[in-house]
Coordinates of C-alpha atoms and ligand atoms in Angstrom, one line a residue:
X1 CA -41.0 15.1 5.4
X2 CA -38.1 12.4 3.9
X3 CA -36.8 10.1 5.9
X4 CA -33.3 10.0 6.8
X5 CA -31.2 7.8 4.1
X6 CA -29.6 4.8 5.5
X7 CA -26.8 3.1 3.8
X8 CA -27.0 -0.1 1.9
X9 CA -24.6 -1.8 4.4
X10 CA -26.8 -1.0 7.2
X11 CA -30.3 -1.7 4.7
X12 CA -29.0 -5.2 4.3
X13 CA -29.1 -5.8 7.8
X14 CA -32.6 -4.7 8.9
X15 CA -35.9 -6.7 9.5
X16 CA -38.3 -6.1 6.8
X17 CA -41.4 -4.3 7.3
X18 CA -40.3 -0.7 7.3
X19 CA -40.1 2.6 5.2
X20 CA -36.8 3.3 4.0
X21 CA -34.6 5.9 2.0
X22 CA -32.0 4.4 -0.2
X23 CA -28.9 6.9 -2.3
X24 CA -26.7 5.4 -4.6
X25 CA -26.0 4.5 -8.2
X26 CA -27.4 2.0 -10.4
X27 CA -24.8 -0.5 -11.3
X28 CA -27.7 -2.8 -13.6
X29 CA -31.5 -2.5 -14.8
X30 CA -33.5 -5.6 -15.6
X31 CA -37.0 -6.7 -16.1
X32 CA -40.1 -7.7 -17.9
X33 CA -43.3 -6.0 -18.8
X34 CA -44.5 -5.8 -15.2
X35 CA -41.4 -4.9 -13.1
X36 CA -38.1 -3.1 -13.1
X37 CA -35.3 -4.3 -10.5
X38 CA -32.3 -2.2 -10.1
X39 CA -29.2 -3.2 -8.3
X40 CA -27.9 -0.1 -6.1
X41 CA -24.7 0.2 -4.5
X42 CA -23.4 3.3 -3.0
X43 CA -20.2 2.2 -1.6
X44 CA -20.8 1.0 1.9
X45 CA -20.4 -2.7 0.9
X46 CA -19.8 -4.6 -2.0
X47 CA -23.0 -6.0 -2.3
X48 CA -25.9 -4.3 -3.9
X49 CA -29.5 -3.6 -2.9
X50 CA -32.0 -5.0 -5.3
X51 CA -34.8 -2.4 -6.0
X52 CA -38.0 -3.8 -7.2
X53 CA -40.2 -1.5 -9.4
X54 CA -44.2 -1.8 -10.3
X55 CA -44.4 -0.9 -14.0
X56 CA -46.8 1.9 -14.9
X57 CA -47.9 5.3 -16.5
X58 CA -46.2 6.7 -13.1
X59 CA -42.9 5.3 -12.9
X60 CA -42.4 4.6 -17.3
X61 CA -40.8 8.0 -17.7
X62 CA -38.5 7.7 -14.5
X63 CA -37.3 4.4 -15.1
X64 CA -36.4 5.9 -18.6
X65 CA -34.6 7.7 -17.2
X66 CA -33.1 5.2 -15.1
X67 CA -29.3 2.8 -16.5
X68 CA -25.8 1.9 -15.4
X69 CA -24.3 4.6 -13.3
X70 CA -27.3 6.7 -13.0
X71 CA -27.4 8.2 -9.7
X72 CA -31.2 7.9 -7.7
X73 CA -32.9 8.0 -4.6
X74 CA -35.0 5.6 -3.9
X75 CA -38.0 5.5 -1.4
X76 CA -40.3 2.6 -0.4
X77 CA -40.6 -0.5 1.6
X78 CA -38.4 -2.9 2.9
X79 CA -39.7 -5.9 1.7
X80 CA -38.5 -9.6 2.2
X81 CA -36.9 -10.4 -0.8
X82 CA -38.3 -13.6 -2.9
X83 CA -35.3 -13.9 -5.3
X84 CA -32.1 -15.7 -4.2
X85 CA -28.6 -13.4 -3.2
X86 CA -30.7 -11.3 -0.2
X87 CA -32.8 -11.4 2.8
X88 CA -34.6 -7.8 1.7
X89 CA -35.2 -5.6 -0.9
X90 CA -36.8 -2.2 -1.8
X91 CA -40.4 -2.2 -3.1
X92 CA -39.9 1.2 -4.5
X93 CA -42.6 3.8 -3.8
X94 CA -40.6 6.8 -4.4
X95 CA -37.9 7.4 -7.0
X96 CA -35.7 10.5 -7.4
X97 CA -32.8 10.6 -9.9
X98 CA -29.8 12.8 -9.0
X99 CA -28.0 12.6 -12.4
X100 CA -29.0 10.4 -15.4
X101 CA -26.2 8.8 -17.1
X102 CA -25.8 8.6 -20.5
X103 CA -25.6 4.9 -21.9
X104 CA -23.5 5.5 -24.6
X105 CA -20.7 7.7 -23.1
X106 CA -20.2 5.9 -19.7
X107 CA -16.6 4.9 -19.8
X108 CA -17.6 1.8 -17.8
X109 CA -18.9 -0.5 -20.3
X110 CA -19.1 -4.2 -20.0
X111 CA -17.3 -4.7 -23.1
X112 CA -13.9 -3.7 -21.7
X113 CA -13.1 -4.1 -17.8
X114 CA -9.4 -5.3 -18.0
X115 CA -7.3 -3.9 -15.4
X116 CA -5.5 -2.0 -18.1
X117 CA -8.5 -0.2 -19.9
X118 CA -9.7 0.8 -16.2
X119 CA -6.2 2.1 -15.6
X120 CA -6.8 4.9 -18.4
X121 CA -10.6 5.5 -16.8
X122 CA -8.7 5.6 -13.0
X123 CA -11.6 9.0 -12.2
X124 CA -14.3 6.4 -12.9
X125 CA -13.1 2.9 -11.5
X126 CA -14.3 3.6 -8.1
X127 CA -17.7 2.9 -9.6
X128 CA -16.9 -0.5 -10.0
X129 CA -17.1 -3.3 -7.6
X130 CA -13.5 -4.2 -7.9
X131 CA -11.7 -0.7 -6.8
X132 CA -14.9 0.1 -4.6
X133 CA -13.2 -2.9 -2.7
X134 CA -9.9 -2.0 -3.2
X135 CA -10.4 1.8 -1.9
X136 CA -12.7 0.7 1.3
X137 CA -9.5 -2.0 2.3
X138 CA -7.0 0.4 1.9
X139 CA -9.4 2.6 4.5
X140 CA -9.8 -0.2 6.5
X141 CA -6.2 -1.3 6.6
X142 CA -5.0 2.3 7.1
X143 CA -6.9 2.6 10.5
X144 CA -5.6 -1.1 11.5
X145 CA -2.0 0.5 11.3
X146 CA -2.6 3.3 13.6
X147 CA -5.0 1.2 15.8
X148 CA -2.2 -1.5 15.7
X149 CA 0.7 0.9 17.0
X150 CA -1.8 3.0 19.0
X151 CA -2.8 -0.1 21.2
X152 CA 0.8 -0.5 21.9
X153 CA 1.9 3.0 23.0
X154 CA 3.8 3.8 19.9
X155 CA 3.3 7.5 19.1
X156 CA 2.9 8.7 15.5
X157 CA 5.5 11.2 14.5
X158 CA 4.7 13.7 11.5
X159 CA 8.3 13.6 9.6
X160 CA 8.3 15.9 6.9
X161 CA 7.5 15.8 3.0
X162 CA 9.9 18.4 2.1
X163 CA 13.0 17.6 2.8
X164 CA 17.1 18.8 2.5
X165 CA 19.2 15.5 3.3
X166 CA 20.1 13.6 0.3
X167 CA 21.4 11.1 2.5
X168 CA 19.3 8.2 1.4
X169 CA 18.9 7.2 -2.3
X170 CA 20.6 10.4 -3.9
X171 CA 19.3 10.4 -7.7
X172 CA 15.8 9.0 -6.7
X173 CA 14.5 11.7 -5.5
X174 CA 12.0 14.6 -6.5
X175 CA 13.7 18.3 -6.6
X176 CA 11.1 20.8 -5.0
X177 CA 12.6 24.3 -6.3
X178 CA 10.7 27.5 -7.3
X179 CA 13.4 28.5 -9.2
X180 CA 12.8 29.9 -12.9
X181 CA 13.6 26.9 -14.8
X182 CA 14.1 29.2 -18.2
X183 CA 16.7 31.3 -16.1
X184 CA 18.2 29.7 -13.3
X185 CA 20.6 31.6 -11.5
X186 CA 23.9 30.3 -11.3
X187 CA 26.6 30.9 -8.4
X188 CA 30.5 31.2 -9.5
X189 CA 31.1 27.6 -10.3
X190 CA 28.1 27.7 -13.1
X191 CA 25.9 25.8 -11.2
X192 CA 21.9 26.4 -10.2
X193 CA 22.6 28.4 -7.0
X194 CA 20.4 27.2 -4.7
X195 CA 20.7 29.8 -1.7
X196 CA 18.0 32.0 -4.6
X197 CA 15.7 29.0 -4.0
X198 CA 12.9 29.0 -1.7
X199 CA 14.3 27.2 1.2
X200 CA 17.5 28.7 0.7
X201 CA 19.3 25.3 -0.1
X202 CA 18.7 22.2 -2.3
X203 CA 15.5 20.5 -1.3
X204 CA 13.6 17.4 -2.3
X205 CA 10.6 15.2 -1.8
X206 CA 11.5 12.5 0.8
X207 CA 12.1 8.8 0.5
X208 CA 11.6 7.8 3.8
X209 CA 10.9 9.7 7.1
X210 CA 13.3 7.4 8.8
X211 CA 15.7 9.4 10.0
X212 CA 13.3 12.3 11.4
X213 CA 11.5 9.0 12.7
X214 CA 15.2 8.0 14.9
X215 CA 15.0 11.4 16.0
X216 CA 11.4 10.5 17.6
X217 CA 12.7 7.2 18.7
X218 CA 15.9 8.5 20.8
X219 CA 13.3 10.5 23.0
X220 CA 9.7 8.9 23.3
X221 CA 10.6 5.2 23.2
X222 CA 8.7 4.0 20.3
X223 CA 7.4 5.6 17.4
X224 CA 5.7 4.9 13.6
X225 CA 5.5 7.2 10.7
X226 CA 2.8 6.9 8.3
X227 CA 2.7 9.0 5.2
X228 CA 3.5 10.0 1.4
X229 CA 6.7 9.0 0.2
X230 CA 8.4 9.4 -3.0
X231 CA 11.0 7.7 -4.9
X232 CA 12.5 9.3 -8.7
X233 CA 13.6 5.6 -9.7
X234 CA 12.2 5.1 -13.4
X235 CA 11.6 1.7 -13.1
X236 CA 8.3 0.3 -14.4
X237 CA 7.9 -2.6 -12.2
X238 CA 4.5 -3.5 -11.0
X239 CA 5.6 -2.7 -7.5
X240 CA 7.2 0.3 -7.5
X241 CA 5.1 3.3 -7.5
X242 CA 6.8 6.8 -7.8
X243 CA 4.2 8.1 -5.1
X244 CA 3.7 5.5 -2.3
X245 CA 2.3 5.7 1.3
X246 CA 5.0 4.1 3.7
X247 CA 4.5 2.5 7.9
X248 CA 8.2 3.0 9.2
X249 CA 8.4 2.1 13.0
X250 CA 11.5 2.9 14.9
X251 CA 11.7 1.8 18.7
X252 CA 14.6 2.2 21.1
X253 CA 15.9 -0.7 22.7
X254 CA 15.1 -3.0 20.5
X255 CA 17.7 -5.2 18.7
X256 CA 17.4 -7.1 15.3
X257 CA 15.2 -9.7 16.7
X258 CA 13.3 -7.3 18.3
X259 CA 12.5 -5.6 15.2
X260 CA 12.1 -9.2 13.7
X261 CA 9.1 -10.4 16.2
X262 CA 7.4 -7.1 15.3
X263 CA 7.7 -6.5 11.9
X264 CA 6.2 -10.5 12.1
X265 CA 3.1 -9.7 14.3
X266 CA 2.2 -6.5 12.8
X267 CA 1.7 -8.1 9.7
X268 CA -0.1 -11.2 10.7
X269 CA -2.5 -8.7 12.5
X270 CA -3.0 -6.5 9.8
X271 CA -4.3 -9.9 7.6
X272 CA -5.9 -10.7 10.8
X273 CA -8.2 -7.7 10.7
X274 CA -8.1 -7.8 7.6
X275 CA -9.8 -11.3 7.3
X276 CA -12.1 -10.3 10.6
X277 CA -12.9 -6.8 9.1
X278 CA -13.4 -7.0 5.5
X279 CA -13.9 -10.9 4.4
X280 CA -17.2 -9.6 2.1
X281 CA -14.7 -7.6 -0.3
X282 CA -12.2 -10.1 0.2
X283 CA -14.2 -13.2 -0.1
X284 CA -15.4 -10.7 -4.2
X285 CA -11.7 -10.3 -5.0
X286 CA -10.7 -14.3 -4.0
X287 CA -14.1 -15.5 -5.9
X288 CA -13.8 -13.4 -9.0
X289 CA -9.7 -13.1 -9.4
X290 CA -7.6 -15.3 -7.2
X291 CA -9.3 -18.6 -5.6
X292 CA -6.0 -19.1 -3.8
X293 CA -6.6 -15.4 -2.0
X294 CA -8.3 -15.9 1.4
X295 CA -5.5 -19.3 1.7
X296 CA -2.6 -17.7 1.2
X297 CA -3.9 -14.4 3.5
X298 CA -5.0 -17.5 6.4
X299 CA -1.4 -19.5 5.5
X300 CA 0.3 -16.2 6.3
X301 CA -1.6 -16.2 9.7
X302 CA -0.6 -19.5 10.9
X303 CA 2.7 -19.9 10.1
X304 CA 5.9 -18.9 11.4
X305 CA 7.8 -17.2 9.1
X306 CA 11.3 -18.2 8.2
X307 CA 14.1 -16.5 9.2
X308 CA 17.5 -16.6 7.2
X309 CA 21.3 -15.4 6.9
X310 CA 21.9 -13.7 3.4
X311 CA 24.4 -15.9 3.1
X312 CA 22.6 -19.3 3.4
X313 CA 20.1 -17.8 1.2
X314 CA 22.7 -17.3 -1.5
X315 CA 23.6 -20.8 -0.5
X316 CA 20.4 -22.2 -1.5
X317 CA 20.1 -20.1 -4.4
X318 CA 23.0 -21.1 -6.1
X319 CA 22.4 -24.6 -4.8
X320 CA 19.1 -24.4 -6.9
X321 CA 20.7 -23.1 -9.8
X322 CA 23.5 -25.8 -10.3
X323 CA 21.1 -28.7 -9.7
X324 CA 18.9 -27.2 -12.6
X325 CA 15.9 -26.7 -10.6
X326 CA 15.8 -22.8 -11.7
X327 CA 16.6 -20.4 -14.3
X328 CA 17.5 -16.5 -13.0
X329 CA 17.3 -13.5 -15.4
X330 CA 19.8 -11.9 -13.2
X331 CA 22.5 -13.9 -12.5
X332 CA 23.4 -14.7 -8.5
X333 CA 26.2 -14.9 -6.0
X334 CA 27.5 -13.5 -2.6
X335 CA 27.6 -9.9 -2.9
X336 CA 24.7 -9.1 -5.1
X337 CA 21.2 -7.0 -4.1
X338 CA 18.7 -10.0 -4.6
X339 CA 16.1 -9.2 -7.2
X340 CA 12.4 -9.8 -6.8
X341 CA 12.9 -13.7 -8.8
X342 CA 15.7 -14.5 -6.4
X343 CA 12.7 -13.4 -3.3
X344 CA 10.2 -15.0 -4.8
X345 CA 12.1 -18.4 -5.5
X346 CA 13.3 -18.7 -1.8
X347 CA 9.6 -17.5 -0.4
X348 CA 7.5 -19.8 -2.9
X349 CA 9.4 -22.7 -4.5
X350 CA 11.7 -23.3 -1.8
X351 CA 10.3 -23.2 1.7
X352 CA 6.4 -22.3 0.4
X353 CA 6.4 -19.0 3.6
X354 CA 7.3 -15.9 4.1
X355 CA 11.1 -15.4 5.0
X356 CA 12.9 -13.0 7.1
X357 CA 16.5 -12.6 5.1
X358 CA 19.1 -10.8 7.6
X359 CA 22.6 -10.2 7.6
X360 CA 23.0 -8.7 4.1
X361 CA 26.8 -7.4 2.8
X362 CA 27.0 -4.0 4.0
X363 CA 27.8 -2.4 0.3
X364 CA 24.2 -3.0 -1.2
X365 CA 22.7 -1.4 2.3
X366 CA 22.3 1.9 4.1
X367 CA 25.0 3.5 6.0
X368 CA 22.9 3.4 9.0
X369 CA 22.6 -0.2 9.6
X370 CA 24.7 -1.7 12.3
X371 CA 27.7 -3.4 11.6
X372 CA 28.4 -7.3 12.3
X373 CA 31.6 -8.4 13.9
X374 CA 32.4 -9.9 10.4
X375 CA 33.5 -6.3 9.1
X376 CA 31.4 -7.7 5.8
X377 CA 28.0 -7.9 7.0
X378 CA 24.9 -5.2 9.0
X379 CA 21.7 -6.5 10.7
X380 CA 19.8 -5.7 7.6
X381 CA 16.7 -7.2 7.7
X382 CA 14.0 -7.7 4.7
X383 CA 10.5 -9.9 5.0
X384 CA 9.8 -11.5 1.8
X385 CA 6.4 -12.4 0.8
X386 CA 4.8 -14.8 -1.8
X387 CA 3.6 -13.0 -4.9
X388 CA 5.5 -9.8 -3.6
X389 CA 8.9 -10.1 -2.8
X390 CA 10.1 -7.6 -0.5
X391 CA 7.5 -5.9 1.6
X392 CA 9.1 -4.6 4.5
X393 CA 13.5 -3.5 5.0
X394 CA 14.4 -3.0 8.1
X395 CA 17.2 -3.1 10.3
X396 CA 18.8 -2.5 13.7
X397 CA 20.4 0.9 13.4
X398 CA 24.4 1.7 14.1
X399 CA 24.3 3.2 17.7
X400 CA 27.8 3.9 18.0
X401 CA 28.8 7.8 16.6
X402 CA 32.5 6.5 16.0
X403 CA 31.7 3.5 13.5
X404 CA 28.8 5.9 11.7
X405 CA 31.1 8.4 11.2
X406 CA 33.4 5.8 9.8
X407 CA 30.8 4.6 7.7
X408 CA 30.0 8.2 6.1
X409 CA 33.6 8.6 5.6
X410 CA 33.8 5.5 3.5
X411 CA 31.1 6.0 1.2
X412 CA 31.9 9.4 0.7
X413 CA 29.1 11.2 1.9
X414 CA 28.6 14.5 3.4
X415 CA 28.8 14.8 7.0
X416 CA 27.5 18.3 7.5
X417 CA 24.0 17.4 6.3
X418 CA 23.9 14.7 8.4
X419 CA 25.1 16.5 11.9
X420 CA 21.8 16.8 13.2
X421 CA 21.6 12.9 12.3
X422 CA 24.2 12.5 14.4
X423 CA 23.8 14.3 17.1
X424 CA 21.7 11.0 18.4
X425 CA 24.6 9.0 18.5
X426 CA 26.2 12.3 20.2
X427 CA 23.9 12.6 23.3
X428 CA 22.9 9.5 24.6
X429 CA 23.3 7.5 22.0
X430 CA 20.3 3.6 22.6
X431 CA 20.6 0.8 20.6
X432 CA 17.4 1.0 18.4
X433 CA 15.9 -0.5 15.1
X434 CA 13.0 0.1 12.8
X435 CA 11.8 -1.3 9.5
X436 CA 9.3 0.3 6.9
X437 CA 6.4 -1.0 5.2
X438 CA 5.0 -0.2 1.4
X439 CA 1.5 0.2 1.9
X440 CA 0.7 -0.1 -1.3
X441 CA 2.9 -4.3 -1.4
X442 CA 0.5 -4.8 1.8
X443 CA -2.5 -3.9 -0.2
X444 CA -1.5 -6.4 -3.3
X445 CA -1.0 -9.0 -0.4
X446 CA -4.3 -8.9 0.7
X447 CA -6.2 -8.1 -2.1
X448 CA -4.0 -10.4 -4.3
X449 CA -4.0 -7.5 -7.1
X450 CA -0.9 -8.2 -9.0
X451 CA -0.2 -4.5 -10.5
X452 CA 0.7 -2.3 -7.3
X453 CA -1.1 0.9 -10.1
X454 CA -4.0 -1.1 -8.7
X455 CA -4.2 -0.4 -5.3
X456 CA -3.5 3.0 -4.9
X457 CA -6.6 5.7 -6.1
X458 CA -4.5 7.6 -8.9
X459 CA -1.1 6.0 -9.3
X460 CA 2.1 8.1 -10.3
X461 CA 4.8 6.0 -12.4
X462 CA 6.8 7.4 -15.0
X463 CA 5.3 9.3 -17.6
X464 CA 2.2 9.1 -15.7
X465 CA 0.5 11.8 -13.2
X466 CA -3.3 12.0 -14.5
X467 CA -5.9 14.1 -12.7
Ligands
ATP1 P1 12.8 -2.6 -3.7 O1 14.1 -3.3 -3.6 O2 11.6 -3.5 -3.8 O3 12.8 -1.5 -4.7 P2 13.8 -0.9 -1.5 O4 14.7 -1.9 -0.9 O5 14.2 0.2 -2.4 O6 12.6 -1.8 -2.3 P3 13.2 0.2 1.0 O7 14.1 1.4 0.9 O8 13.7 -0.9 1.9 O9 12.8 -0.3 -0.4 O10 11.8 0.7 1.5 C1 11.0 0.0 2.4 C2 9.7 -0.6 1.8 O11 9.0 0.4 1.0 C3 10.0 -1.7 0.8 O12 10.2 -2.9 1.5 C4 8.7 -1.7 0.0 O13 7.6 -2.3 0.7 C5 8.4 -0.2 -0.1 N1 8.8 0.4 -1.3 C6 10.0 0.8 -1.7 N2 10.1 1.4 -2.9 C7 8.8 1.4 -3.3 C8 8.2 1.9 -4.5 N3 8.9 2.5 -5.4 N4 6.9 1.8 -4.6 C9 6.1 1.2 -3.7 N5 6.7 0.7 -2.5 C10 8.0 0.8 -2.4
MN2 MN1 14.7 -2.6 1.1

């Protein structure tokens, strides 16, 4: 009868002395005349198990059989392991291959591993050691999230993918339609008439579940979403990704510093647990990419971050500027959206941590963010990160149904998608705030990636939706 398998993780953690069943694939083959030793992952860990094979008639024609990215089972003992790098390894009794793997073919080659090339292999980069770290701490920073706001009472709210309010970022967004694209039908005005389509009206992929999340807020207290989000903008920066996962909490009662001191701990827990939870794949990624990794992920945890009017911000910036201390592609002054340099210049020239910017002119924000006495200015609130820039917007939300309604007016959108919005601020209205967070700009923090098309399994960016 075979043994049960057990998985490398676990393998690498046992006494020696005892029969064991190893599954994985072969990520090298070495040896001399005498012995074979294969290194096998299969994904629990980043670290391999080294199999140690006795040459003979017998095993010849397996090992043959046997190179990079073969799949086998592997059956023998665990033996104390002479050679440096592990406490054990497998004396190999029992060898069964799953799949060969043919040398020649295998898109992972040593000759090319740059980021790039592995890009346009994204099926088979999970076989290496850098995405099988990248896709076991996205798992691991997923479950953080929901263990984070489960331990606190928040309840996750489904908010939907498919969705009919163009409220936020109009132009970004995805059109869902069945509609016959070679014969669309038109209403009287000449234009696609939508109430053929499936859903009866114009409909589109959503880019943030925010305001189905306020909805969730005004009744049990505090809430997260967690899901797929999508975003049209055809900007090939490397952190914008036109599929991305996004955290967006919204809690009632909770003003702007409110939302401040949490959008501050959640973070530092999730590197907490990150560095508790996963330092093996961290400890790869900092040795073989970015020595300054597990320092800047600990520098995060013990320091307060910095919290700043937009206006002093611009202050500094221009300060900066006219004492010739830095040059900006896009040029800066009170008024403008700050640009990912401008971030960056604050956050890691200027005061070396992160920095919570609030109080941003209400013209480059939402029209859901609560006004400031000022009439210029809403509690907008973005953290900016080293390397990143912003990770997390945020704000606290307008509560009162008078000065929204106001606020639609003025920008000169539609009301009548947004009653149901509105209705909030209608029946018992609560102050309340949220803030969301890219998944995908956590993951390049902690894994110090710098291409975002890095961090997510298959990425979607313009002109780019493989398998
Ligand atoms: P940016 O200015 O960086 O484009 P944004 O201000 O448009 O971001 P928000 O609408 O505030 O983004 O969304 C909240 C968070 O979602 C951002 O702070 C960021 O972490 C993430 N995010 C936004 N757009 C993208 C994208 N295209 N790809 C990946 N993450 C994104
Ligand atoms: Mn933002």
């Amino acid at each position: 009868m075979e043994i049960s398998r057990t998985k490398v993780k676990d393998l690498l953690q046992m006494p020696a002395g005892q029969r064991v069943l190893a599954k994985g694939w072969v990520r090298t083959k070495r040896g001399n005349k005498e012995i074979a030793f294969i290194a096998l992952n299969d994904g629990s860990t980043i670290k391999n198990v080294q199999i140690v094979v006795d040459k003979n008639a017998d095993t010849e024609p397996i090992l043959a059989k046997i190179s990079t990215g073969a799949c086998i089972g592997v059956e023998g003992n665990l033996v104390e392991s002479v050679g440096s790098g592990q406490a054990v390894e497998i004396h190999a009794e029992n060898i069964t291959v799953y799949g060969e793997c043919d040398p020649v073919r295998y898109p992972l080659q040593k000759k090319d591993t740059s980021f790039e090339y592995l890009r346009s292999v994204a099926h088979m980069r999970p076989r290496t050691n850098t995405f099988g770290a990248i896709y076991r701490l996205r798992s691991q920073m997923a479950f953080a999230i929901h263990d984070y706001f489960h331990s606190r009472g928040f309840v996750y709210v489904h908010t939907p993918l498919i969705t009919a309010s163009d409220a936020e970022g109009a132009g970004q967004m995805f059109q869902v339609t069945t509609l016959d694209l070679n014969n669309v039908p038109k209403n009287k005005k000449g234009q696609p008439d939508y109430s053929k389509d499936f859903f009866g009206k114009m409909t589109s992929l959503t880019v943030s579940g925010q305001l189905e999340g306020e909805l969730g807020a005004t009744a049990l207290g505090e809430v997260y979403t967690f899901g797929p989000t999508f975003r049209a903008e055809n900007s090939n920066t490397p952190r914008h990704l036109a599929e991305f996962w996004m955290i967006e909490p919204e809690m009632a009662f909770y003003d702007i510093n409110d939302n401040m001191d949490l959008a501050e701990d959640f973070i530092k827990s999730l590197v907490k647990y990150a560095l508790n939870n996963c330092y093996d794949d961290i400890k790869f990624l900092n040795d073989r990419y970015d020595n300054e990794l597990i320092e800047r992920l600990e520098g995060v945890i013990n320091t307060e971050f910095v919290r700043l009017e937009y206006t002093e911000g611009i202050e500094i910036l221009e300060k900066a500027v006219a004492d010739g201390k830095v040059t900006f592609e896009y040029p800066i002054s009170w008024g403008v959206d700050l640009q990912s340099e401008h971030e960056r210049y604050l956050v890691e020239k200027h005061f070396n941590k992160p920095v919570i910017l609030t109080g941003y002119p209400k013209d480059i924000k939402a029209f859901y963010m609560k006004q400031n006495e000022d009439g210029k200015t809403v509690r907008a609130m973005d953290v900016l990160f080293p390397k990143i820039g912003e990770i997390i917007g945020g704000s606290e939300r307008e509560a009162s149904l008078t000065k929204l309604e106001k606020r639609i007016d003025e920008l000169q959108m539609s009301r009548k998608g947004l009653e149901w919005y509105l209705d909030t601020r209608r029946f018992g209205s609560c102050p309340h705030s949220g803030f969301g967070l890219g998944f995908e700009r956590l993951l390049l923090f902690i894994t110090g990636m710098s291409n975002i098309r890095d961090v997510i399994p298959f990425p979607r960016t313009p002109k780019n939706a493989e398998y």
